[in-house]
Coordinates of N, CA and C in Angstrom, one line a residue:
M246 N 38.0 0.6 -93.1 CA 37.2 1.0 -92.5 C 35.1 1.5 -92.8
T247 N 33.7 0.6 -91.9 CA 33.6 0.7 -91.9 C 32.1 1.4 -91.4
T248 N 31.1 2.0 -91.4 CA 31.1 3.3 -90.3 C 30.3 2.9 -89.2
Q249 N 29.6 1.0 -89.1 CA 29.2 0.5 -87.9 C 30.4 -0.3 -87.8
A250 N 32.1 -0.3 -87.9 CA 33.3 -1.3 -86.6 C 34.1 0.4 -86.5
L251 N 33.5 1.6 -87.4 CA 34.4 3.0 -85.8 C 33.7 3.5 -85.4
S252 N 31.8 3.0 -85.4 CA 30.9 3.2 -84.1 C 31.6 3.0 -83.1
A253 N 32.1 1.0 -83.5 CA 31.6 -0.2 -82.7 C 32.6 0.8 -81.6
T254 N 34.4 1.4 -82.5 CA 35.4 1.7 -81.6 C 35.3 2.5 -81.3
H255 N 35.0 3.7 -81.8 CA 34.6 5.4 -80.6 C 33.7 4.5 -79.1
T256 N 32.3 3.8 -80.0 CA 32.2 3.6 -78.5 C 33.2 3.0 -77.1
E257 N 33.6 1.4 -77.7 CA 34.5 1.4 -77.2 C 35.7 2.1 -76.3
T258 N 35.6 3.0 -76.8 CA 36.2 4.4 -75.8 C 35.9 5.0 -74.9
L259 N 35.0 5.2 -76.0 CA 33.6 6.3 -74.6 C 33.7 5.2 -73.7
Q260 N 33.5 4.0 -73.8 CA 32.7 3.2 -73.0 C 32.9 3.4 -71.4
P261 N 34.1 3.0 -71.4 CA 34.9 3.4 -70.1 C 34.7 4.9 -69.3
H262 N 34.9 6.0 -69.3 CA 34.8 7.6 -69.1 C 32.9 7.5 -68.9
A263 N 32.2 7.4 -70.0 CA 31.0 7.2 -69.0 C 30.4 6.2 -68.1
I264 N 31.5 5.1 -68.3 CA 31.4 5.2 -66.3 C 32.0 4.7 -65.1
A265 N 32.7 5.8 -65.2 CA 33.3 6.2 -64.3 C 32.4 7.9 -64.6
L266 N 31.8 9.0 -65.3 CA 31.0 9.5 -64.2 C 30.6 9.5 -64.6
L267 N 29.6 8.5 -64.6 CA 28.6 8.2 -63.7 C 29.6 7.9 -62.2
R268 N 30.4 6.7 -61.4 CA 30.3 6.4 -61.2 C 30.9 7.7 -60.0
I269 N 31.8 8.6 -60.1 CA 32.1 9.9 -59.5 C 31.6 11.2 -59.4
A270 N 29.9 10.8 -59.7 CA 28.6 11.9 -59.8 C 28.4 10.9 -58.9
L271 N 28.2 9.9 -59.0 CA 27.3 8.7 -57.2 C 28.1 9.2 -56.6
G272 N 29.5 8.6 -56.7 CA 30.7 8.8 -55.0 C 30.6 10.4 -54.5
V273 N 30.3 11.1 -55.1 CA 30.5 12.9 -54.7 C 28.8 13.0 -54.5
M274 N 28.0 12.6 -55.2 CA 26.6 13.6 -54.4 C 26.7 12.4 -53.5
T275 N 27.7 11.6 -53.2 CA 27.3 10.5 -51.8 C 28.2 11.3 -50.2
L276 N 29.0 12.0 -50.8 CA 30.1 11.9 -50.1 C 29.3 13.6 -49.2
A277 N 28.9 14.4 -49.9 CA 27.8 15.4 -50.3 C 26.8 15.0 -48.9
H278 N 26.1 13.8 -49.5 CA 25.3 14.3 -48.3 C 26.0 13.5 -46.8
G279 N 27.1 12.8 -46.8 CA 27.7 12.2 -45.7 C 27.7 13.6 -45.2
L280 N 28.8 14.1 -45.6 CA 29.0 15.6 -44.9 C 28.2 17.0 -44.7
M281 N 27.0 16.8 -45.2 CA 26.0 17.2 -44.5 C 25.4 16.8 -43.5
K282 N 25.6 15.5 -43.4 CA 25.3 14.9 -41.9 C 26.4 15.2 -41.0
V283 N 27.7 15.1 -40.6 CA 28.8 16.2 -40.0 C 28.4 17.7 -39.5
F284 N 29.1 18.4 -41.1 CA 29.2 19.6 -40.4 C 27.7 20.3 -40.3
L285 N 26.3 20.0 -41.6 CA 25.2 20.9 -41.8 C 24.7 20.4 -40.3
F286 N 23.8 19.8 -40.6 CA 23.1 18.7 -39.0 C 23.9 17.7 -37.4
T287 N 25.3 17.8 -37.7 CA 26.0 17.8 -37.0 C 25.6 16.0 -36.3
V288 N 26.5 15.1 -36.4 CA 26.1 13.7 -35.9 C 24.4 13.5 -35.4
P289 N 25.4 14.3 -33.5 CA 24.4 14.6 -32.9 C 22.6 14.6 -32.8
G290 N 23.0 16.0 -34.3 CA 21.5 15.5 -35.1 C 21.0 15.0 -35.4
T291 N 21.7 14.0 -36.1 CA 22.1 13.5 -36.7 C 21.3 12.1 -35.9
V292 N 21.5 11.8 -35.2 CA 21.3 10.3 -34.8 C 20.0 10.9 -33.4
G293 N 19.8 12.2 -33.4 CA 18.3 12.7 -32.3 C 17.7 12.2 -33.9
Y294 N 17.6 12.8 -35.2 CA 16.4 12.9 -35.9 C 16.0 11.1 -36.1
F295 N 17.5 10.2 -36.5 CA 17.4 8.9 -36.5 C 16.5 8.7 -35.5
E296 N 16.6 8.7 -34.6 CA 15.7 7.6 -32.9 C 14.6 8.5 -32.9
S297 N 14.1 10.5 -34.2 CA 12.7 10.0 -34.2 C 11.7 9.5 -34.5
L298 N 12.4 8.7 -35.5 CA 12.6 8.0 -36.5 C 12.1 6.8 -36.0
G299 N 12.1 6.0 -34.4 CA 11.9 5.1 -33.9 C 13.2 4.3 -34.9
L300 N 14.2 4.5 -35.2 CA 15.9 4.1 -35.3 C 16.7 4.2 -34.5
P301 N 17.6 2.9 -34.1 CA 18.0 2.9 -33.6 C 19.1 4.4 -33.6
G302 N 20.0 5.6 -32.7 CA 20.6 6.4 -33.2 C 22.1 5.7 -33.8
F303 N 22.8 4.2 -33.6 CA 23.8 3.4 -34.5 C 23.9 3.4 -35.9
L304 N 22.8 3.7 -36.3 CA 22.5 3.9 -37.1 C 22.5 4.4 -37.9
A305 N 22.6 5.9 -37.5 CA 23.3 7.7 -38.3 C 24.7 6.9 -38.1
Y306 N 25.2 6.7 -37.2 CA 26.4 6.8 -37.7 C 28.0 6.0 -38.8
L307 N 26.4 4.6 -38.6 CA 26.8 3.7 -39.8 C 26.3 4.2 -41.2
T308 N 25.8 5.2 -40.9 CA 24.6 5.6 -42.7 C 26.3 6.3 -42.5
I309 N 26.8 7.3 -41.6 CA 27.8 9.0 -42.1 C 29.0 7.8 -42.3
L310 N 29.0 7.0 -42.4 CA 30.5 6.1 -42.6 C 30.1 5.4 -43.4
A311 N 29.0 5.1 -44.0 CA 28.6 4.3 -44.9 C 28.6 5.7 -46.5
E312 N 28.2 6.6 -45.8 CA 28.5 8.2 -47.1 C 29.2 8.7 -47.1
V313 N 30.5 8.9 -46.5 CA 31.5 9.4 -46.6 C 33.0 8.2 -46.9
G314 N 32.6 7.2 -46.4 CA 33.5 5.8 -46.7 C 32.8 5.3 -48.0
G315 N 31.5 6.4 -48.1 CA 31.2 4.7 -49.3 C 31.9 5.7 -51.0
G316 N 31.2 7.0 -50.6 CA 31.9 8.4 -51.6 C 32.8 8.1 -51.9
L317 N 34.1 8.5 -51.0 CA 35.5 8.8 -51.7 C 35.5 7.7 -52.4
A318 N 35.0 6.5 -51.9 CA 35.8 4.6 -52.2 C 35.2 5.1 -54.2
L319 N 34.1 5.5 -54.3 CA 33.2 5.5 -56.1 C 34.4 6.0 -56.4
I320 N 35.0 7.9 -55.9 CA 35.0 8.6 -56.5 C 36.8 8.6 -56.5
L321 N 36.8 7.8 -56.0 CA 38.2 6.9 -55.8 C 38.5 5.8 -57.2
G322 N 37.4 5.0 -57.1 CA 37.4 3.6 -57.9 C 37.3 3.1 -57.1
L323 N 36.9 2.9 -56.6 CA 37.8 1.7 -55.2 C 36.7 0.7 -54.7
F324 N 36.7 -0.7 -55.2 CA 35.2 -1.6 -55.2 C 34.6 -0.7 -55.1
T325 N 34.1 -0.8 -56.6 CA 33.2 0.3 -56.8 C 32.5 -0.4 -56.9
R326 N 32.3 -1.9 -57.2 CA 30.6 -3.0 -57.2 C 30.4 -2.9 -55.6
W327 N 31.3 -3.6 -55.1 CA 30.8 -3.5 -53.7 C 29.9 -2.7 -53.2
V328 N 30.9 -1.6 -53.6 CA 30.0 -0.3 -52.6 C 29.3 0.3 -53.1
S329 N 29.4 0.3 -54.2 CA 27.7 0.4 -55.5 C 26.5 -0.6 -54.6
L330 N 26.8 -1.5 -54.3 CA 25.7 -2.5 -53.7 C 25.4 -2.7 -52.0
A331 N 26.9 -2.3 -51.7 CA 26.4 -1.7 -50.0 C 25.9 -0.6 -49.4
L332 N 25.9 0.5 -50.4 CA 25.0 1.7 -50.7 C 23.4 2.1 -50.8
V333 N 23.1 0.3 -51.8 CA 21.7 0.9 -51.6 C 21.0 0.5 -50.7
P334 N 20.5 0.0 -49.8 CA 20.6 -0.6 -48.7 C 20.2 0.7 -47.6
V335 N 20.8 2.1 -48.4 CA 21.4 2.6 -47.5 C 19.9 3.8 -48.3
L336 N 20.4 3.7 -49.3 CA 19.3 4.8 -50.0 C 17.8 4.3 -49.8
L337 N 17.4 3.0 -49.9 CA 16.1 2.6 -50.0 C 15.6 3.1 -48.4
G338 N 17.3 3.5 -47.7 CA 16.5 4.0 -45.8 C 16.0 4.9 -46.5
A339 N 16.8 5.7 -47.0 CA 16.0 7.5 -47.8 C 14.5 7.1 -48.3
A340 N 14.7 5.8 -49.0 CA 13.4 6.2 -49.5 C 12.2 6.2 -48.3
W341 N 13.1 5.8 -47.8 CA 11.0 5.1 -46.3 C 11.1 5.6 -45.8
V342 N 12.0 6.7 -45.9 CA 11.6 8.3 -44.9 C 10.5 8.7 -45.1
H343 N 10.8 8.8 -46.1 CA 10.5 9.9 -47.4 C 9.0 9.4 -48.0
L344 N 8.7 7.8 -47.7 CA 7.6 7.0 -48.9 C 6.3 8.5 -47.8
G345 N 6.1 8.7 -47.2 CA 5.0 9.4 -46.5 C 4.8 10.9 -47.4
N346 N 5.6 10.9 -48.5 CA 5.9 13.0 -48.8 C 5.2 13.0 -49.4
G347 N 5.5 11.6 -50.2 CA 4.8 12.1 -51.5 C 5.4 11.3 -52.6
W348 N 5.5 11.4 -54.4 CA 6.3 10.5 -55.1 C 7.7 11.8 -55.2
V349 N 7.3 13.3 -55.6 CA 7.9 13.9 -56.5 C 9.0 14.8 -54.6
F350 N 10.2 14.9 -55.0 CA 11.2 15.1 -54.0 C 11.2 16.7 -53.2
S351 N 10.4 17.3 -54.1 CA 11.1 18.7 -53.7 C 9.4 19.1 -53.0
N352 N 8.2 18.1 -52.8 CA 7.3 17.7 -51.8 C 7.7 18.2 -50.5
E353 N 6.5 19.2 -49.7 CA 7.4 19.2 -48.8 C 8.5 18.1 -47.9
G354 N 9.3 17.8 -47.1 CA 9.9 17.0 -46.1 C 10.7 15.7 -47.1
G355 N 10.6 16.2 -49.3 CA 11.0 15.2 -50.1 C 10.5 14.3 -50.0
G356 N 10.8 14.0 -51.7 CA 9.8 12.4 -51.8 C 10.8 11.8 -52.3
W357 N 10.1 10.5 -52.8 CA 11.2 9.2 -52.7 C 11.5 8.7 -53.8
E358 N 11.3 9.6 -55.0 CA 11.8 9.1 -56.2 C 12.7 9.4 -55.9
F359 N 13.3 10.0 -55.3 CA 15.0 10.7 -55.5 C 15.6 9.4 -55.7
P360 N 15.9 9.3 -53.8 CA 16.7 8.1 -53.6 C 16.1 6.4 -54.0
V361 N 15.1 6.7 -55.0 CA 14.8 5.8 -55.0 C 16.2 5.2 -56.8
F362 N 16.1 6.8 -57.6 CA 16.3 6.9 -58.5 C 17.7 6.4 -58.4
W363 N 18.7 6.3 -57.0 CA 19.4 6.6 -56.7 C 20.4 5.7 -56.9
A364 N 19.1 4.3 -55.9 CA 19.6 3.6 -55.6 C 19.9 2.2 -56.5
L365 N 18.9 2.5 -58.0 CA 19.0 1.7 -59.1 C 20.4 3.0 -59.1
A366 N 20.5 4.1 -59.5 CA 21.9 4.2 -60.3 C 23.2 3.2 -59.8
L367 N 22.4 3.2 -58.7 CA 23.8 2.7 -57.9 C 24.5 0.8 -58.5
L368 N 22.8 0.9 -58.9 CA 22.8 -1.2 -58.7 C 23.1 -1.1 -60.6
V369 N 22.9 -0.1 -61.1 CA 23.6 0.1 -62.3 C 25.0 0.2 -62.4
Q370 N 25.3 0.9 -61.4 CA 27.3 0.4 -61.3 C 27.4 -0.3 -61.0
A371 N 27.3 -0.6 -60.0 CA 27.6 -1.7 -59.7 C 27.9 -3.5 -60.7
G372 N 27.0 -3.2 -61.7 CA 27.3 -4.0 -62.8 C 28.2 -3.1 -63.7
L373 N 27.8 -2.4 -63.6 CA 29.3 -1.9 -65.2 C 30.4 -1.6 -64.4
G374 N 30.4 -2.1 -63.8 CA 32.4 -1.3 -62.3 C 32.7 -0.6 -62.7
S375 N 34.0 0.1 -62.4 CA 34.9 1.2 -62.2 C 34.4 2.2 -63.9
G376 N 35.3 1.4 -64.2 CA 35.0 2.0 -65.4 C 37.2 2.9 -65.6
S377 N 36.6 3.6 -66.3 CA 39.1 4.7 -66.2 C 38.4 5.6 -65.1
L378 N 40.0 6.4 -64.9 CA 40.0 6.8 -64.0 C 40.2 6.0 -62.9
V379 N 40.3 5.3 -62.4 CA 41.0 4.8 -61.0 C 41.9 4.9 -60.2
L380 N 41.7 5.7 -58.9 CA 43.3 4.8 -58.5 C 43.2 3.7 -58.2
N381 N 43.6 2.7 -58.5 CA 44.5 1.9 -58.8 C 43.9 0.6 -59.1
R382 N 43.8 -0.3 -60.6 CA 42.7 -0.1 -61.3 C 42.8 -2.0 -60.0
R383 N 44.1 -2.3 -59.2 CA 43.8 -4.0 -59.4 C 42.5 -4.1 -58.2
F384 N 42.5 -3.0 -57.4 CA 40.7 -2.8 -56.4 C 39.9 -2.3 -57.0
A385 N 39.9 -2.0 -58.4 CA 39.1 -1.1 -58.8 C 37.4 -2.2 -58.8

């Protein structure tokens, strides 16, 4: 076997695991943000924050549902492509909220680069699919 053939085989073996690592990391981050809205900020507090931005309060409920449900789905590898795409508008909304704070997320109030990067990572995940370590391959 040539070095090139070995490299191709090695890549094919590792690639599904790398895809799963990205998916699980995105799922954990998404779930953590949803649970933060529930347990730290509280649901009424999150609704109030959305309303203070001029957004309808029901969007807070949809955002929490998307983040908690979407995070769990990504962790489990369920409907990965669709869930990843569905979460992109949530992250673009977060970028919009932080737009006036500048580029760097460490700025007061947080910047917009992290939510935009996260949205791009979700688009990449949608393109890659689920990878390995899924609950049920049929629903991946």
